[in-house]
Short mmCIF file of C-alpha atoms in Angstrom, two decimals:
data_model
loop_
_atom_site.label_atom_id
_atom_site.label_comp_id
_atom_site.label_asym_id
_atom_site.label_seq_id
_atom_site.Cartn_x
_atom_site.Cartn_y
_atom_site.Cartn_z
CA UNK V 1 43.25 -5.81 46.31
CA UNK V 2 41.54 -2.43 45.92
CA UNK V 3 40.14 -3.00 42.38
CA UNK V 4 38.74 -6.35 43.46
CA UNK V 5 37.03 -4.84 46.52
CA UNK V 6 35.68 -1.98 44.42
CA UNK V 7 34.23 -4.41 41.88
CA UNK V 8 32.63 -6.39 44.72
CA UNK V 9 30.99 -3.27 46.16
CA UNK V 10 29.79 -2.20 42.71
CA UNK V 11 28.36 -5.65 42.09
CA UNK V 12 26.48 -5.59 45.37
CA UNK V 13 25.07 -2.18 44.45
CA UNK V 14 23.91 -3.35 41.01
CA UNK V 15 22.36 -6.47 42.53
CA UNK V 16 20.46 -4.41 45.07
CA UNK V 17 19.19 -2.10 42.32
CA UNK V 18 17.97 -5.08 40.29
CA UNK V 19 16.13 -6.43 43.34
CA UNK V 20 14.39 -3.08 43.77
CA UNK V 21 13.73 -2.68 40.02
CA UNK V 22 13.78 -6.11 38.40
CA UNK V 23 14.11 -6.27 34.64
CA UNK V 24 10.78 -6.82 32.91
CA UNK V 25 10.29 -10.22 31.38
CA UNK V 26 10.63 -10.19 27.58
CA UNK V 27 7.41 -10.68 25.61
CA UNK V 28 6.44 -14.22 24.64
CA UNK V 29 5.34 -14.87 21.04
CA UNK V 30 3.05 -17.77 20.13
CA UNK V 31 2.79 -18.32 16.38
CA UNK V 32 -0.64 -19.20 15.01
CA UNK V 33 -0.13 -19.46 11.21
CA UNK V 34 2.67 -21.16 9.32
CA UNK V 35 2.20 -20.85 5.56
CA UNK V 36 3.49 -17.25 5.17
CA UNK V 37 0.44 -16.29 3.15
CA UNK V 38 -1.27 -12.90 2.77
CA UNK V 39 -3.37 -12.33 5.90
CA UNK V 40 -6.46 -10.22 6.45
CA UNK V 41 -7.73 -8.83 9.73
CA UNK V 42 -7.78 -10.87 12.96
CA UNK V 43 -9.79 -10.44 16.17
CA UNK V 44 -10.17 -12.11 19.55
CA UNK V 45 -13.51 -13.80 20.18
CA UNK V 46 -15.37 -13.03 23.45
CA UNK V 47 -13.66 -15.86 25.36
CA UNK V 48 -10.21 -14.26 24.81
CA UNK V 49 -8.79 -17.60 23.60
CA UNK V 50 -10.46 -18.08 20.23
CA UNK V 51 -9.09 -16.04 17.34
CA UNK V 52 -10.77 -15.45 13.97
CA UNK V 53 -8.66 -14.26 11.04
CA UNK V 54 -8.77 -13.88 7.28
CA UNK V 55 -6.21 -15.44 4.93
CA UNK V 56 -5.62 -16.01 1.26
CA UNK V 57 -4.98 -19.72 1.24
CA UNK V 58 -2.51 -21.25 -1.26
CA UNK V 59 -2.38 -18.11 -3.42
CA UNK V 60 -5.91 -18.67 -4.67
CA UNK V 61 -6.84 -14.99 -4.69
CA UNK V 62 -9.89 -15.59 -2.47
CA UNK V 63 -9.97 -14.63 1.21
CA UNK V 64 -11.47 -17.07 3.72
CA UNK V 65 -12.10 -16.77 7.43
CA UNK V 66 -10.51 -19.22 9.85
CA UNK V 67 -10.64 -19.78 13.58
CA UNK V 68 -7.92 -21.01 15.91
CA UNK V 69 -7.02 -20.84 19.59
CA UNK V 70 -4.21 -19.01 21.33
CA UNK V 71 -2.74 -22.31 22.56
CA UNK V 72 -3.09 -24.14 19.23
CA UNK V 73 -1.26 -24.47 15.91
CA UNK V 74 -4.29 -25.70 13.97
CA UNK V 75 -6.92 -23.63 12.15
CA UNK V 76 -10.48 -24.41 11.10
CA UNK V 77 -12.08 -22.85 8.01
CA UNK V 78 -15.35 -21.00 8.52
CA UNK V 79 -18.09 -21.06 5.86
CA UNK V 80 -17.53 -17.43 4.82
CA UNK V 81 -15.68 -16.53 1.61
CA UNK V 82 -14.48 -13.29 0.02
CA UNK V 83 -15.06 -11.40 3.27
CA UNK V 84 -12.80 -9.39 5.55
CA UNK V 85 -13.37 -9.60 9.30
CA UNK V 86 -13.85 -6.14 10.82
CA UNK V 87 -15.02 -6.78 14.39
CA UNK V 88 -16.42 -9.36 16.84
CA UNK V 89 -18.89 -8.24 19.50
CA UNK V 90 -18.94 -9.36 23.13
CA UNK V 91 -21.89 -11.62 22.25
CA UNK V 92 -20.20 -13.31 19.27
CA UNK V 93 -21.60 -11.27 16.38
CA UNK V 94 -19.13 -10.69 13.56
CA UNK V 95 -19.04 -7.60 11.36
CA UNK V 96 -17.57 -8.51 7.98
CA UNK V 97 -17.00 -6.69 4.70
CA UNK V 98 -17.73 -8.38 1.36
CA UNK V 99 -15.11 -6.43 -0.58
CA UNK V 100 -16.10 -7.82 -3.99
CA UNK V 101 -19.60 -6.41 -3.41
CA UNK V 102 -18.79 -2.73 -2.99
CA UNK V 103 -17.31 -3.31 0.46
CA UNK V 104 -20.71 -4.28 1.83
CA UNK V 105 -20.88 -4.44 5.62
CA UNK V 106 -22.73 -7.49 6.94
CA UNK V 107 -23.50 -9.11 10.28
CA UNK V 108 -23.05 -12.85 10.80
CA UNK V 109 -22.95 -15.00 13.92
CA UNK V 110 -19.69 -16.61 14.95
CA UNK V 111 -21.76 -19.74 15.58
CA UNK V 112 -22.84 -19.84 11.92
CA UNK V 113 -25.80 -18.84 9.80
CA UNK V 114 -26.51 -16.48 6.91
CA UNK V 115 -25.02 -12.99 6.71
CA UNK V 116 -27.31 -9.94 6.99
CA UNK V 117 -26.15 -7.13 4.71
CA UNK V 118 -26.23 -3.64 6.23
CA UNK V 119 -24.35 -0.95 4.30
CA UNK V 120 -22.08 -0.45 1.25
CA UNK V 121 -18.71 1.34 0.94
CA UNK V 122 -17.60 0.60 4.49
CA UNK V 123 -13.88 0.99 5.19
CA UNK V 124 -14.00 -0.18 8.80
CA UNK V 125 -16.39 -0.98 11.65
CA UNK V 126 -16.47 -1.83 15.34
CA UNK V 127 -19.14 -2.99 17.76
CA UNK V 128 -20.11 -0.87 20.72
CA UNK V 129 -19.22 -2.51 24.06
CA UNK V 130 -22.88 -3.47 24.60
CA UNK V 131 -22.92 -5.26 21.18
CA UNK V 132 -26.02 -3.35 20.12
CA UNK V 133 -24.68 -0.93 17.50
CA UNK V 134 -21.84 -0.46 15.01
CA UNK V 135 -19.53 2.47 14.46
CA UNK V 136 -18.53 2.67 10.79
CA UNK V 137 -16.04 4.50 8.61
CA UNK V 138 -17.76 5.11 5.26
CA UNK V 139 -16.48 6.23 1.89
CA UNK V 140 -18.98 8.61 0.28
CA UNK V 141 -17.17 9.38 -3.00
CA UNK V 142 -14.64 7.48 -5.13
CA UNK V 143 -10.97 8.10 -4.41
CA UNK V 144 -9.75 11.20 -6.20
CA UNK V 145 -13.12 12.44 -7.48
CA UNK V 146 -13.25 15.31 -4.99
CA UNK V 147 -9.56 15.75 -4.34
CA UNK V 148 -6.94 13.12 -3.84
CA UNK V 149 -8.46 11.09 -1.06
CA UNK V 150 -12.24 11.17 -1.52
CA UNK V 151 -14.85 12.00 1.15
CA UNK V 152 -15.19 9.91 4.30
CA UNK V 153 -17.29 9.83 7.46
CA UNK V 154 -17.16 8.33 10.91
CA UNK V 155 -20.68 7.44 12.03
CA UNK V 156 -22.16 6.11 15.27
CA UNK V 157 -24.71 4.80 15.25
CA UNK V 158 -24.97 4.28 11.50
CA UNK V 159 -26.41 7.47 10.01
CA UNK V 160 -25.24 9.82 12.77
CA UNK V 161 -22.10 11.68 11.65
CA UNK V 162 -19.43 12.14 14.33
CA UNK V 163 -16.70 13.34 11.97
CA UNK V 164 -16.31 13.96 8.25
CA UNK V 165 -13.15 14.40 6.22
CA UNK V 166 -13.96 15.90 2.81
CA UNK V 167 -10.55 15.20 1.33
CA UNK V 168 -9.01 12.12 2.89
CA UNK V 169 -9.63 8.67 4.27
CA UNK V 170 -11.06 7.71 7.66
CA UNK V 171 -10.69 4.08 8.75
CA UNK V 172 -10.09 1.56 11.54
CA UNK V 173 -12.65 2.82 14.10
CA UNK V 174 -12.19 1.19 17.54
CA UNK V 175 -14.31 1.79 20.65
CA UNK V 176 -12.67 2.72 23.93
CA UNK V 177 -13.36 0.14 26.66
CA UNK V 178 -15.80 2.51 28.38
CA UNK V 179 -17.72 3.03 25.11
CA UNK V 180 -17.58 6.82 25.38
CA UNK V 181 -15.15 7.53 22.53
CA UNK V 182 -13.88 6.04 19.27
CA UNK V 183 -10.30 6.03 18.05
CA UNK V 184 -9.64 6.00 14.31
CA UNK V 185 -7.01 6.61 11.65
CA UNK V 186 -7.47 9.98 9.99
CA UNK V 187 -6.05 11.17 6.66
CA UNK V 188 -2.46 12.35 6.57
CA UNK V 189 -1.16 9.70 8.95
CA UNK V 190 -2.95 10.72 12.15
CA UNK V 191 -4.40 8.92 15.17
CA UNK V 192 -7.57 10.67 16.32
CA UNK V 193 -10.33 10.20 18.89
CA UNK V 194 -13.93 11.39 18.70
CA UNK V 195 -16.43 11.29 21.54
CA UNK V 196 -20.09 10.43 20.98
CA UNK V 197 -20.96 14.11 20.64
CA UNK V 198 -18.57 14.44 17.70
CA UNK V 199 -15.78 16.32 19.48
CA UNK V 200 -12.53 15.23 17.81
CA UNK V 201 -8.98 15.34 19.14
CA UNK V 202 -5.80 14.38 17.28
CA UNK V 203 -3.43 12.34 19.44
CA UNK V 204 -0.51 11.79 17.05
CA UNK V 205 0.25 12.87 13.50
CA UNK V 206 2.89 12.81 10.75
CA UNK V 207 3.06 9.05 10.24
CA UNK V 208 3.97 7.68 6.84
CA UNK V 209 1.83 4.56 7.33
CA UNK V 210 -0.54 3.32 10.03
CA UNK V 211 -1.73 -0.29 9.95
CA UNK V 212 -4.12 -1.26 12.73
CA UNK V 213 -5.02 0.20 16.09
CA UNK V 214 -6.68 -0.91 19.33
CA UNK V 215 -7.30 0.39 22.84
CA UNK V 216 -5.32 -1.20 25.64
CA UNK V 217 -7.83 -2.07 28.39
CA UNK V 218 -5.39 -1.53 31.25
CA UNK V 219 -3.44 1.59 30.25
CA UNK V 220 -6.27 3.41 28.39
CA UNK V 221 -3.80 4.10 25.58
CA UNK V 222 -4.37 3.73 21.86
CA UNK V 223 -1.89 1.21 20.48
CA UNK V 224 -1.09 1.22 16.77
CA UNK V 225 1.39 0.02 14.18
CA UNK V 226 3.08 2.97 12.49
CA UNK V 227 5.98 3.82 10.22
CA UNK V 228 7.84 7.05 10.74
CA UNK V 229 8.43 9.40 7.83
CA UNK V 230 11.96 10.68 8.28
CA UNK V 231 15.05 11.52 6.28
CA UNK V 232 16.88 8.67 8.01
CA UNK V 233 14.75 6.17 6.16
CA UNK V 234 11.30 4.72 6.41
CA UNK V 235 12.28 1.57 8.29
CA UNK V 236 9.58 -0.91 9.24
CA UNK V 237 6.16 -0.65 10.82
CA UNK V 238 6.61 -0.79 14.59
CA UNK V 239 4.24 -0.90 17.56
CA UNK V 240 3.52 2.36 19.42
CA UNK V 241 1.19 3.59 22.15
CA UNK V 242 -0.24 7.08 22.56
CA UNK V 243 -2.14 8.39 25.57
CA UNK V 244 -5.21 10.63 25.47
CA UNK V 245 -2.91 13.55 26.29
CA UNK V 246 -0.74 12.76 23.26
CA UNK V 247 2.22 11.15 25.06
CA UNK V 248 3.83 8.76 22.56
CA UNK V 249 6.03 5.79 23.33
CA UNK V 250 7.50 2.88 21.40
CA UNK V 251 6.26 -0.54 22.50
CA UNK V 252 8.00 -2.97 20.12
CA UNK V 253 10.38 -2.69 17.17
CA UNK V 254 11.27 -5.66 14.99
CA UNK V 255 13.15 -6.16 11.68
CA UNK V 256 9.86 -7.18 10.02
CA UNK V 257 6.75 -5.01 9.65
CA UNK V 258 4.25 -5.28 12.50
CA UNK V 259 0.51 -4.89 11.98
CA UNK V 260 -1.59 -4.58 15.14
CA UNK V 261 -4.84 -6.55 14.98
CA UNK V 262 -6.41 -6.64 18.45
CA UNK V 263 -5.85 -6.55 22.21
CA UNK V 264 -7.83 -8.82 24.52
CA UNK V 265 -9.40 -7.80 27.83
CA UNK V 266 -6.44 -9.47 29.55
CA UNK V 267 -3.90 -7.42 27.57
CA UNK V 268 -2.81 -10.14 25.13
CA UNK V 269 -1.82 -8.65 21.79
CA UNK V 270 -2.66 -10.04 18.36
CA UNK V 271 0.05 -9.09 15.81
CA UNK V 272 0.81 -9.86 12.18
CA UNK V 273 4.50 -9.88 11.25
CA UNK V 274 5.06 -9.27 7.52
CA UNK V 275 7.75 -8.92 4.91
CA UNK V 276 7.17 -7.58 1.38
CA UNK V 277 10.01 -8.61 -0.94
CA UNK V 278 9.77 -7.43 -4.55
CA UNK V 279 11.73 -8.98 -7.42
CA UNK V 280 12.30 -8.03 -11.05
CA UNK V 281 12.15 -10.76 -13.67
CA UNK V 282 12.96 -10.15 -17.32
CA UNK V 283 12.77 -11.96 -20.65
CA UNK V 284 15.52 -10.26 -22.71
CA UNK V 285 15.40 -10.20 -26.52
CA UNK V 286 16.06 -13.63 -27.97
CA UNK V 287 16.15 -15.34 -24.56
CA UNK V 288 14.28 -18.54 -23.82
CA UNK V 289 14.14 -18.08 -20.04
CA UNK V 290 13.56 -15.24 -17.63
CA UNK V 291 16.45 -13.73 -15.65
CA UNK V 292 16.34 -12.18 -12.18
CA UNK V 293 17.41 -8.53 -12.32
CA UNK V 294 16.51 -7.56 -8.74
CA UNK V 295 19.10 -5.49 -6.92
CA UNK V 296 18.07 -4.82 -3.30
CA UNK V 297 15.00 -5.87 -1.30
CA UNK V 298 12.25 -3.82 -2.99
CA UNK V 299 13.25 -3.62 -6.64
CA UNK V 300 10.60 -2.16 -8.90
CA UNK V 301 10.86 -2.13 -12.68
CA UNK V 302 10.14 1.51 -13.54
CA UNK V 303 10.88 1.11 -17.25
CA UNK V 304 12.32 -1.15 -19.94
CA UNK V 305 14.40 0.29 -22.77
CA UNK V 306 13.02 0.22 -26.32
CA UNK V 307 15.54 -2.47 -27.31
CA UNK V 308 14.79 -4.55 -24.21
CA UNK V 309 18.42 -4.52 -23.06
CA UNK V 310 18.19 -2.19 -20.04
CA UNK V 311 15.86 -1.83 -17.06
CA UNK V 312 15.35 1.26 -14.94
CA UNK V 313 15.06 0.17 -11.30
CA UNK V 314 13.14 1.96 -8.58
CA UNK V 315 14.51 0.91 -5.19
CA UNK V 316 12.41 2.00 -2.21
CA UNK V 317 13.08 -0.41 0.64
CA UNK V 318 16.39 -0.53 2.50
CA UNK V 319 17.68 2.57 0.70
CA UNK V 320 15.40 4.64 2.95
CA UNK V 321 12.99 7.49 2.57
CA UNK V 322 14.70 9.19 -0.34
CA UNK V 323 14.58 6.19 -2.66
CA UNK V 324 17.22 5.30 -5.26
CA UNK V 325 17.39 5.04 -9.05
CA UNK V 326 19.44 2.27 -10.65
CA UNK V 327 20.17 1.18 -14.21
CA UNK V 328 20.87 -2.46 -15.01
CA UNK V 329 21.59 -4.30 -18.24
CA UNK V 330 19.44 -7.33 -18.95
CA UNK V 331 22.60 -9.41 -19.42
CA UNK V 332 22.81 -9.50 -15.60
CA UNK V 333 25.76 -7.14 -15.16
CA UNK V 334 25.80 -5.14 -11.89
CA UNK V 335 23.37 -2.27 -11.44
CA UNK V 336 24.62 1.32 -11.61
CA UNK V 337 23.21 3.88 -9.19
CA UNK V 338 22.08 7.04 -10.99
CA UNK V 339 20.75 9.08 -8.08
CA UNK V 340 18.00 9.38 -5.52
CA UNK V 341 14.23 9.65 -5.82
CA UNK V 342 11.51 7.52 -7.39
CA UNK V 343 12.47 6.29 -10.88
CA UNK V 344 9.94 7.06 -13.63
CA UNK V 345 11.09 6.50 -17.22
CA UNK V 346 14.02 6.05 -19.64
CA UNK V 347 14.43 8.37 -22.61
CA UNK V 348 13.93 6.76 -26.05
CA UNK V 349 17.69 6.84 -26.70
CA UNK V 350 18.44 5.44 -23.23
CA UNK V 351 20.71 8.36 -22.31
CA UNK V 352 18.47 9.92 -19.63
CA UNK V 353 16.21 8.83 -16.80
CA UNK V 354 13.48 10.84 -15.07
CA UNK V 355 13.06 10.64 -11.29
CA UNK V 356 10.89 12.43 -8.72
CA UNK V 357 12.65 13.37 -5.45
CA UNK V 358 11.00 12.82 -2.04
CA UNK V 359 9.71 16.40 -1.82
CA UNK V 360 7.67 15.80 -5.02
CA UNK V 361 8.36 19.41 -6.03
CA UNK V 362 10.33 18.81 -9.24
CA UNK V 363 11.40 16.38 -11.95
CA UNK V 364 15.06 15.38 -12.06
CA UNK V 365 16.57 14.23 -15.37
CA UNK V 366 19.55 11.98 -14.61
CA UNK V 367 22.22 11.03 -17.16
CA UNK V 368 22.71 7.29 -17.61
CA UNK V 369 26.27 7.94 -18.82
CA UNK V 370 28.12 11.21 -19.23
CA UNK V 371 26.21 14.43 -18.79
CA UNK V 372 24.84 16.76 -16.16
CA UNK V 373 21.67 16.37 -14.11
CA UNK V 374 18.84 18.69 -15.13
CA UNK V 375 16.00 19.93 -12.94
CA UNK V 376 12.51 20.72 -14.22
CA UNK V 377 10.39 22.62 -11.74
CA UNK V 378 7.24 24.69 -11.65
CA UNK V 379 6.50 26.39 -8.33
CA UNK V 380 3.32 25.15 -6.69
CA UNK V 381 3.14 21.80 -8.48
CA UNK V 382 3.29 18.44 -6.72
CA UNK V 383 4.66 15.88 -9.19
CA UNK V 384 3.48 12.27 -9.21
CA UNK V 385 4.49 10.65 -12.53
CA UNK V 386 6.31 11.23 -15.82
CA UNK V 387 6.80 9.76 -19.31
CA UNK V 388 8.96 10.69 -22.30
CA UNK V 389 7.70 11.81 -25.68
CA UNK V 390 9.14 9.78 -28.57
CA UNK V 391 11.25 12.74 -29.74
CA UNK V 392 13.21 12.69 -26.46
CA UNK V 393 12.91 16.50 -26.21
CA UNK V 394 9.64 16.72 -24.30
CA UNK V 395 8.26 15.20 -21.12
CA UNK V 396 4.69 14.35 -20.14
CA UNK V 397 4.09 14.61 -16.42
CA UNK V 398 1.29 14.30 -13.86
CA UNK V 399 1.00 16.91 -11.13
CA UNK V 400 -1.49 18.59 -8.82
CA UNK V 401 -1.85 21.95 -7.12
CA UNK V 402 -3.08 22.42 -3.52
CA UNK V 403 -6.75 21.52 -3.20
CA UNK V 404 -6.98 20.05 -6.70
CA UNK V 405 -6.62 16.59 -8.21
CA UNK V 406 -3.94 15.70 -10.73
CA UNK V 407 -3.81 16.68 -14.40
CA UNK V 408 -1.30 16.14 -17.22
CA UNK V 409 1.24 18.66 -18.50
CA UNK V 410 3.73 18.88 -21.35
CA UNK V 411 7.23 20.18 -20.56
CA UNK V 412 9.85 21.05 -23.16
CA UNK V 413 13.38 20.20 -21.98
CA UNK V 414 14.65 23.36 -23.65
CA UNK V 415 12.77 25.38 -21.04
CA UNK V 416 9.63 27.42 -20.73
CA UNK V 417 6.44 26.95 -18.76
CA UNK V 418 4.71 23.54 -18.68
CA UNK V 419 1.52 23.41 -20.75
CA UNK V 420 -1.61 21.72 -19.32
CA UNK V 421 -2.92 18.99 -21.63
CA UNK V 422 -5.93 17.63 -19.74
CA UNK V 423 -8.48 18.81 -17.22
CA UNK V 424 -8.13 17.75 -13.60
CA UNK V 425 -8.69 14.13 -12.78
CA UNK V 426 -6.24 12.32 -15.08
CA UNK V 427 -3.24 10.12 -14.45
CA UNK V 428 -0.11 9.89 -16.55
CA UNK V 429 -0.26 7.37 -19.41
CA UNK V 430 1.77 6.32 -22.45
CA UNK V 431 2.37 8.59 -25.44
CA UNK V 432 1.63 7.34 -28.97
CA UNK V 433 4.63 6.50 -31.22
CA UNK V 434 4.03 9.62 -33.33
CA UNK V 435 3.75 11.81 -30.22
CA UNK V 436 0.27 13.05 -31.15
CA UNK V 437 -1.90 11.33 -28.51
CA UNK V 438 -1.82 10.39 -24.85
CA UNK V 439 -3.69 7.42 -23.44
CA UNK V 440 -4.89 9.14 -20.26
CA UNK V 441 -6.77 7.34 -17.52
CA UNK V 442 -9.33 9.30 -15.58
CA UNK V 443 -9.82 8.93 -11.85
CA UNK V 444 -13.23 7.47 -12.67
CA UNK V 445 -11.53 4.56 -14.48
CA UNK V 446 -12.26 5.64 -18.07
CA UNK V 447 -9.54 5.76 -20.75
CA UNK V 448 -9.37 8.67 -23.20
CA UNK V 449 -7.09 9.53 -26.11
CA UNK V 450 -6.06 13.16 -25.67
CA UNK V 451 -4.64 14.98 -28.72
CA UNK V 452 -1.42 16.77 -27.74
CA UNK V 453 -2.02 19.69 -30.12
CA UNK V 454 -5.57 20.31 -28.93
CA UNK V 455 -8.99 19.08 -29.87
CA UNK V 456 -11.62 16.78 -28.45
CA UNK V 457 -10.58 13.67 -26.56
CA UNK V 458 -12.23 10.40 -27.50
CA UNK V 459 -13.03 7.41 -25.36
CA UNK V 460 -11.27 4.12 -26.00
CA UNK V 461 -13.81 1.31 -26.50
CA UNK V 462 -13.38 -2.13 -24.99
CA UNK V 463 -11.53 -1.01 -21.85
CA UNK V 464 -12.49 -2.67 -18.56
CA UNK V 465 -12.21 -1.08 -15.13
CA UNK V 466 -9.42 -3.47 -14.08
CA UNK V 467 -7.34 -3.01 -17.25
CA UNK V 468 -3.88 -1.52 -16.75
CA UNK V 469 -2.48 0.21 -19.81
CA UNK V 470 1.14 -0.85 -20.44
CA UNK V 471 2.06 0.95 -23.67
CA UNK V 472 1.21 1.57 -27.32
CA UNK V 473 2.29 -1.05 -29.82
CA UNK V 474 4.92 -0.20 -32.44
CA UNK V 475 2.36 0.70 -35.15
CA UNK V 476 0.35 3.03 -32.94
CA UNK V 477 -3.04 1.49 -33.69
CA UNK V 478 -3.35 -0.61 -30.53
CA UNK V 479 -2.57 -0.64 -26.81
CA UNK V 480 -1.12 -3.44 -24.73
CA UNK V 481 -3.26 -3.81 -21.62
CA UNK V 482 -2.87 -6.09 -18.61
CA UNK V 483 -5.90 -7.62 -16.95
CA UNK V 484 -5.76 -6.79 -13.25
CA UNK V 485 -2.45 -7.12 -11.46
CA UNK V 486 -2.24 -10.65 -10.12
CA UNK V 487 -0.72 -13.90 -11.36
CA UNK V 488 -1.32 -15.23 -13.92
CA UNK V 489 -1.22 -11.82 -15.60
CA UNK V 490 -3.01 -11.77 -18.95
CA UNK V 491 -1.85 -9.23 -21.53
CA UNK V 492 -4.11 -8.33 -24.47
CA UNK V 493 -3.59 -6.23 -27.57
CA UNK V 494 -6.50 -3.78 -27.67
CA UNK V 495 -7.30 -2.36 -31.13
CA UNK V 496 -8.17 1.31 -30.71
CA UNK V 497 -10.53 1.65 -33.69
CA UNK V 498 -12.82 -1.22 -32.71
CA UNK V 499 -12.12 -2.07 -29.07
CA UNK V 500 -11.50 -5.68 -30.06
CA UNK V 501 -8.96 -7.64 -28.02
CA UNK V 502 -6.56 -10.36 -28.92
CA UNK V 503 -4.65 -12.38 -26.30
CA UNK V 504 -0.98 -11.50 -26.48
CA UNK V 505 0.83 -13.15 -23.59
CA UNK V 506 0.32 -14.56 -20.12
CA UNK V 507 2.93 -13.95 -17.45
CA UNK V 508 3.19 -16.12 -14.36
CA UNK V 509 6.13 -16.10 -11.89
CA UNK V 510 7.80 -19.47 -11.47
CA UNK V 511 6.48 -19.40 -7.91
CA UNK V 512 3.15 -17.50 -7.95
CA UNK V 513 2.36 -18.11 -4.28
CA UNK V 514 1.85 -15.02 -2.12
CA UNK V 515 2.20 -12.62 -5.07
CA UNK V 516 -0.06 -9.63 -4.35
CA UNK V 517 0.89 -7.43 -7.31
CA UNK V 518 2.57 -7.56 -10.73
CA UNK V 519 3.61 -4.56 -12.82
CA UNK V 520 4.91 -5.30 -16.32
CA UNK V 521 6.82 -3.35 -18.99
CA UNK V 522 7.04 -4.35 -22.68
CA UNK V 523 9.20 -3.53 -25.69
CA UNK V 524 7.31 -1.93 -28.64
CA UNK V 525 6.98 -5.27 -30.43
CA UNK V 526 5.64 -6.87 -27.23
CA UNK V 527 8.12 -9.75 -27.42
CA UNK V 528 10.42 -8.88 -24.53
CA UNK V 529 9.26 -7.86 -21.07
CA UNK V 530 10.27 -7.12 -17.51
CA UNK V 531 8.01 -7.21 -14.47
CA UNK V 532 8.03 -6.54 -10.75
CA UNK V 533 6.39 -9.13 -8.50
CA UNK V 534 5.51 -8.03 -4.96
CA UNK V 535 4.94 -10.75 -2.37
CA UNK V 536 3.42 -10.69 1.09
CA UNK V 537 4.89 -13.10 3.63
CA UNK V 538 2.91 -12.83 6.86
CA UNK V 539 2.46 -14.75 10.10
CA UNK V 540 -0.05 -14.23 12.90
CA UNK V 541 1.08 -14.19 16.55
CA UNK V 542 -0.43 -13.88 20.02
CA UNK V 543 2.01 -11.95 22.21
CA UNK V 544 2.03 -11.98 26.00
CA UNK V 545 3.90 -9.52 28.19
CA UNK V 546 3.91 -6.40 26.03
CA UNK V 547 3.69 -3.22 28.10
#
């Protein structure tokens, strides 16, 4: 009898505690979009019920604006194309960015009418609570020209500088409800606040990614979607809140990535839930059809062997923060894990693979069969890319030193100091078949042929700003270049002497919908290939009850 009586007393005690402190009701999600397409920004209109959002409809590559209501499942297209929504004022004025026109900020009425262009190179904007002025985050220099991140400003009103970062991005400005301060995302994964006199305070820092922020009108916290950078693994973007004093708390964690869009005056939250699967498809030598060589959830094709029979896989999703390097035969046999880090390139004989570990402080040469791992390291360098020379005894790598942009170096595997090959401002590119030249892309978009043994570099004619250099052809007198990075992906053979182009191949995934990026690798003859296709699968929700 005693255990039964004890259980009864305990139950009464628990029931009384629940009456005093009832469990909070779980949040309620109302889905607004249903096609799992790439989504742009979304904002509440002044009535708190109408929602305007951007979407890429049916994989067409063009963003349109749509409106819907919080209690509806239907959307109506607005007569605005190729524009991202940045903000909606309390009087119904929209601030939009025409991203194909140098990210030009424009004002247009929610009721309709022509857009009035205001300013170029705008990363983000928000209306002041009185709807009279805009706060803007502006990019003043191209990315990488003055350091890795470029030069950015927070201005309010336009022209008055509240904060400037000379070496990193500033974006997502959002006014506090009282209009006396502006929250924004600062470089290096930080949430910051500046008052109208330009006094800045950092509320939270050290985030790997931050996508979206907004003030909560009732708690006076800054809510944001962030991803932690930890050795346990990156995980997904989750919803957090930080107070003005810097007190951080988790609001919502989900298996999918969350992107905060807006919070209404009533506390309703506008969220995008996204997944980003990436697959590897390959056309092996002599095959008529592509084969799927993906291994985990974010499989990237880092390299394709010279004979087209092996792919080097860069896994960076569920494996966590450290990344993983895999090798897989194109016959579909299981992948073999080689080690950790970000996969870079296979040696010409296929016996070694280069990877960069999470600390970015060295190159690791991993054996694909028997052999011992080798480490190549120069103190003070931050490594960001690597390629093999055709002789298999030297490595070309991209690295930077503190306060400087990247340049290219040559490293002999036998040892010794790395030798700089280019000035600052160049990214790693393919090496010619004879090992005498590097096709190096500058941070300004230009492509130069740099002689390995010294001498003047020469510009490559016929290269467009959206060309992506894949590799040299087998003869060494042409480059294979891909036009852009979306499906269908057009590959041309660019003759170096003349700059003339000849169409080589067009690659389109069997299902091109929602593909937001394609990266392709070719064999020297250009006949076999492997590519990574990254998709965005997103849905927009209104959420009630989040606290």
